Coordinates of C-alpha atoms in Angstrom, one line a residue:
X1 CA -47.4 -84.2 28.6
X2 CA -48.8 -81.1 28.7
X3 CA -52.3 -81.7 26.7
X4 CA -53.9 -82.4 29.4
X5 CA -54.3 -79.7 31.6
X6 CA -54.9 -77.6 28.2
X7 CA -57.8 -80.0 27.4
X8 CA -59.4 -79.9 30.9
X9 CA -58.6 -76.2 30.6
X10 CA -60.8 -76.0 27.1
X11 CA -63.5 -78.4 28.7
X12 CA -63.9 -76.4 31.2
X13 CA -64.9 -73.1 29.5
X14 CA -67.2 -75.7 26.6
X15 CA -69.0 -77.1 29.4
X16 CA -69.7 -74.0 31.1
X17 CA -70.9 -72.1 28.2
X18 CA -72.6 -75.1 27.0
X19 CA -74.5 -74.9 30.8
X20 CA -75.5 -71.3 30.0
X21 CA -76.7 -71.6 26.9
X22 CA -78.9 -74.9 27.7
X23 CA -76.9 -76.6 25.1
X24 CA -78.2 -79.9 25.0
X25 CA -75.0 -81.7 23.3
X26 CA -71.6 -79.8 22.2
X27 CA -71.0 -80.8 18.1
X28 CA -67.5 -79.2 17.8
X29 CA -65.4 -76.9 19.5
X30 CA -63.0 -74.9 17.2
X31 CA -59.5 -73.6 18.5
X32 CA -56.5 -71.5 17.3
X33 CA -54.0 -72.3 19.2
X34 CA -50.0 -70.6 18.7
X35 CA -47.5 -73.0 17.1
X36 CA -45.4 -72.1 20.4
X37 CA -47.7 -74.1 22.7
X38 CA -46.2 -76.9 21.1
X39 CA -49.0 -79.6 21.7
X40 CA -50.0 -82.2 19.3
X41 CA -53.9 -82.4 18.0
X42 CA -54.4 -85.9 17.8
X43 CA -53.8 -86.0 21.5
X44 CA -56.0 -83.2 22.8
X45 CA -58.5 -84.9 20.7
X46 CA -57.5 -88.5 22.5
X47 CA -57.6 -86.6 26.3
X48 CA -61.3 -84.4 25.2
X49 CA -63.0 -88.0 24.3
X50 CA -61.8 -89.7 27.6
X51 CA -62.9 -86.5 29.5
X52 CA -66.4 -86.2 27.9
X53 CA -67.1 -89.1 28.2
X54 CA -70.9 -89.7 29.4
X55 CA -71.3 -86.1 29.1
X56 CA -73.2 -83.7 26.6
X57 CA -69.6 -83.3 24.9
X58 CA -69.3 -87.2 24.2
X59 CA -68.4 -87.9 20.6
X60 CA -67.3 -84.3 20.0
X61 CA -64.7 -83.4 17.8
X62 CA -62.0 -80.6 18.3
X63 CA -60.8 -78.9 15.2
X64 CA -57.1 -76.7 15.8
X65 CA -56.3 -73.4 13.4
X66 CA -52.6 -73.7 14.3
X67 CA -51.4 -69.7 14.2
X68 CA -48.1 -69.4 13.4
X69 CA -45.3 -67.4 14.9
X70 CA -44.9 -64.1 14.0
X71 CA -42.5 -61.0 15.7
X72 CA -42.2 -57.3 15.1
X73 CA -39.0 -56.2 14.1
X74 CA -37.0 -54.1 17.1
X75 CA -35.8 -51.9 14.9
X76 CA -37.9 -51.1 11.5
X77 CA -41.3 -52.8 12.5
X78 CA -41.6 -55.4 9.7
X79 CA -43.9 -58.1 10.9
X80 CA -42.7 -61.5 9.5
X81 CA -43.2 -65.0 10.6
X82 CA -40.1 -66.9 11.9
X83 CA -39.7 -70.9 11.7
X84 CA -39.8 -71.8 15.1
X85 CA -37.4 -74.8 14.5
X86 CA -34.7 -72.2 13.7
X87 CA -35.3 -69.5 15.6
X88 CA -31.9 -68.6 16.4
X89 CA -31.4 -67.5 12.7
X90 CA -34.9 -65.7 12.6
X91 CA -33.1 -62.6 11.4
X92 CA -35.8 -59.5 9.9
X93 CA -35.9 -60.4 6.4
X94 CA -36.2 -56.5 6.1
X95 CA -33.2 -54.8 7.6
X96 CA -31.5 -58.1 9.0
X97 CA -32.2 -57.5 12.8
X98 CA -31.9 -60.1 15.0
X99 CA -34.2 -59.3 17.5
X100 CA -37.9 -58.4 18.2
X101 CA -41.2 -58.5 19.8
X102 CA -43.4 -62.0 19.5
X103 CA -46.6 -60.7 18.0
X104 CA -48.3 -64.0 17.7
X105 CA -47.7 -67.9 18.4
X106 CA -48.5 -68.4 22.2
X107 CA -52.3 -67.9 21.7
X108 CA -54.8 -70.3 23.1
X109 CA -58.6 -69.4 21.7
X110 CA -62.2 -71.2 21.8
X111 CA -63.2 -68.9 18.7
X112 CA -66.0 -71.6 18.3
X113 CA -68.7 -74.5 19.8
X114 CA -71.3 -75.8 18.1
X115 CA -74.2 -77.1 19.9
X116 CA -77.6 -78.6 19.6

């Protein structure tokens, strides 16, 4: 279970912000986080209430923009988003490469905390 360490991970940069800022309770926190993190929302939002708890971030929700998976083709460029259950067949729908460069899908961004 890997959510944890990404939660404390995430608390740790809310809380510290939140301690610059003077915040006096955090609201919400908004993420995007790559579809190849593989991690499941429910229980980053489980681990972030037991870890706020009695803090400023008690009762604070977490909301996830899941970014999907995208790669550059090697050969003509074409940018297209490949399902990352099948990823062995993730052939450029363009010229029919089979390899490229991952352009998204292992991000990990606080892109939002809302505060009082």
């Amino acid at each position: 279970m890997h959510e944890l360490p990404f939660t404390k991970s995430i608390y740790n940069a809310v809380m510290k912000k939140a301690s610059e800022v003077g915040a006096k309770r955090v609201v919400m926190v908004a993420l995007e986080v790559g579809v190849l993190r593989d991690y499941i929302p429910e229980i980053v939002q489980k681990y972030w209430d037991y870890i706020a708890k009695g803090d400023i971030a008690e009762g604070s929700t977490i909301e996830i923009e899941t970014i999907p998976a995208t790669v550059s083709c090697r050969d003509c460029g074409t940018i297209y988003e490949v399902d990352v259950s099948d990823i062995a067949n993730a052939n450029c729908p363009e010229c029919g490469c089979p390899t490229g460069k991952l352009v998204t899908g292992r991000e990990l961004r606080i892109v939002g905390i809302e505060i009082e």
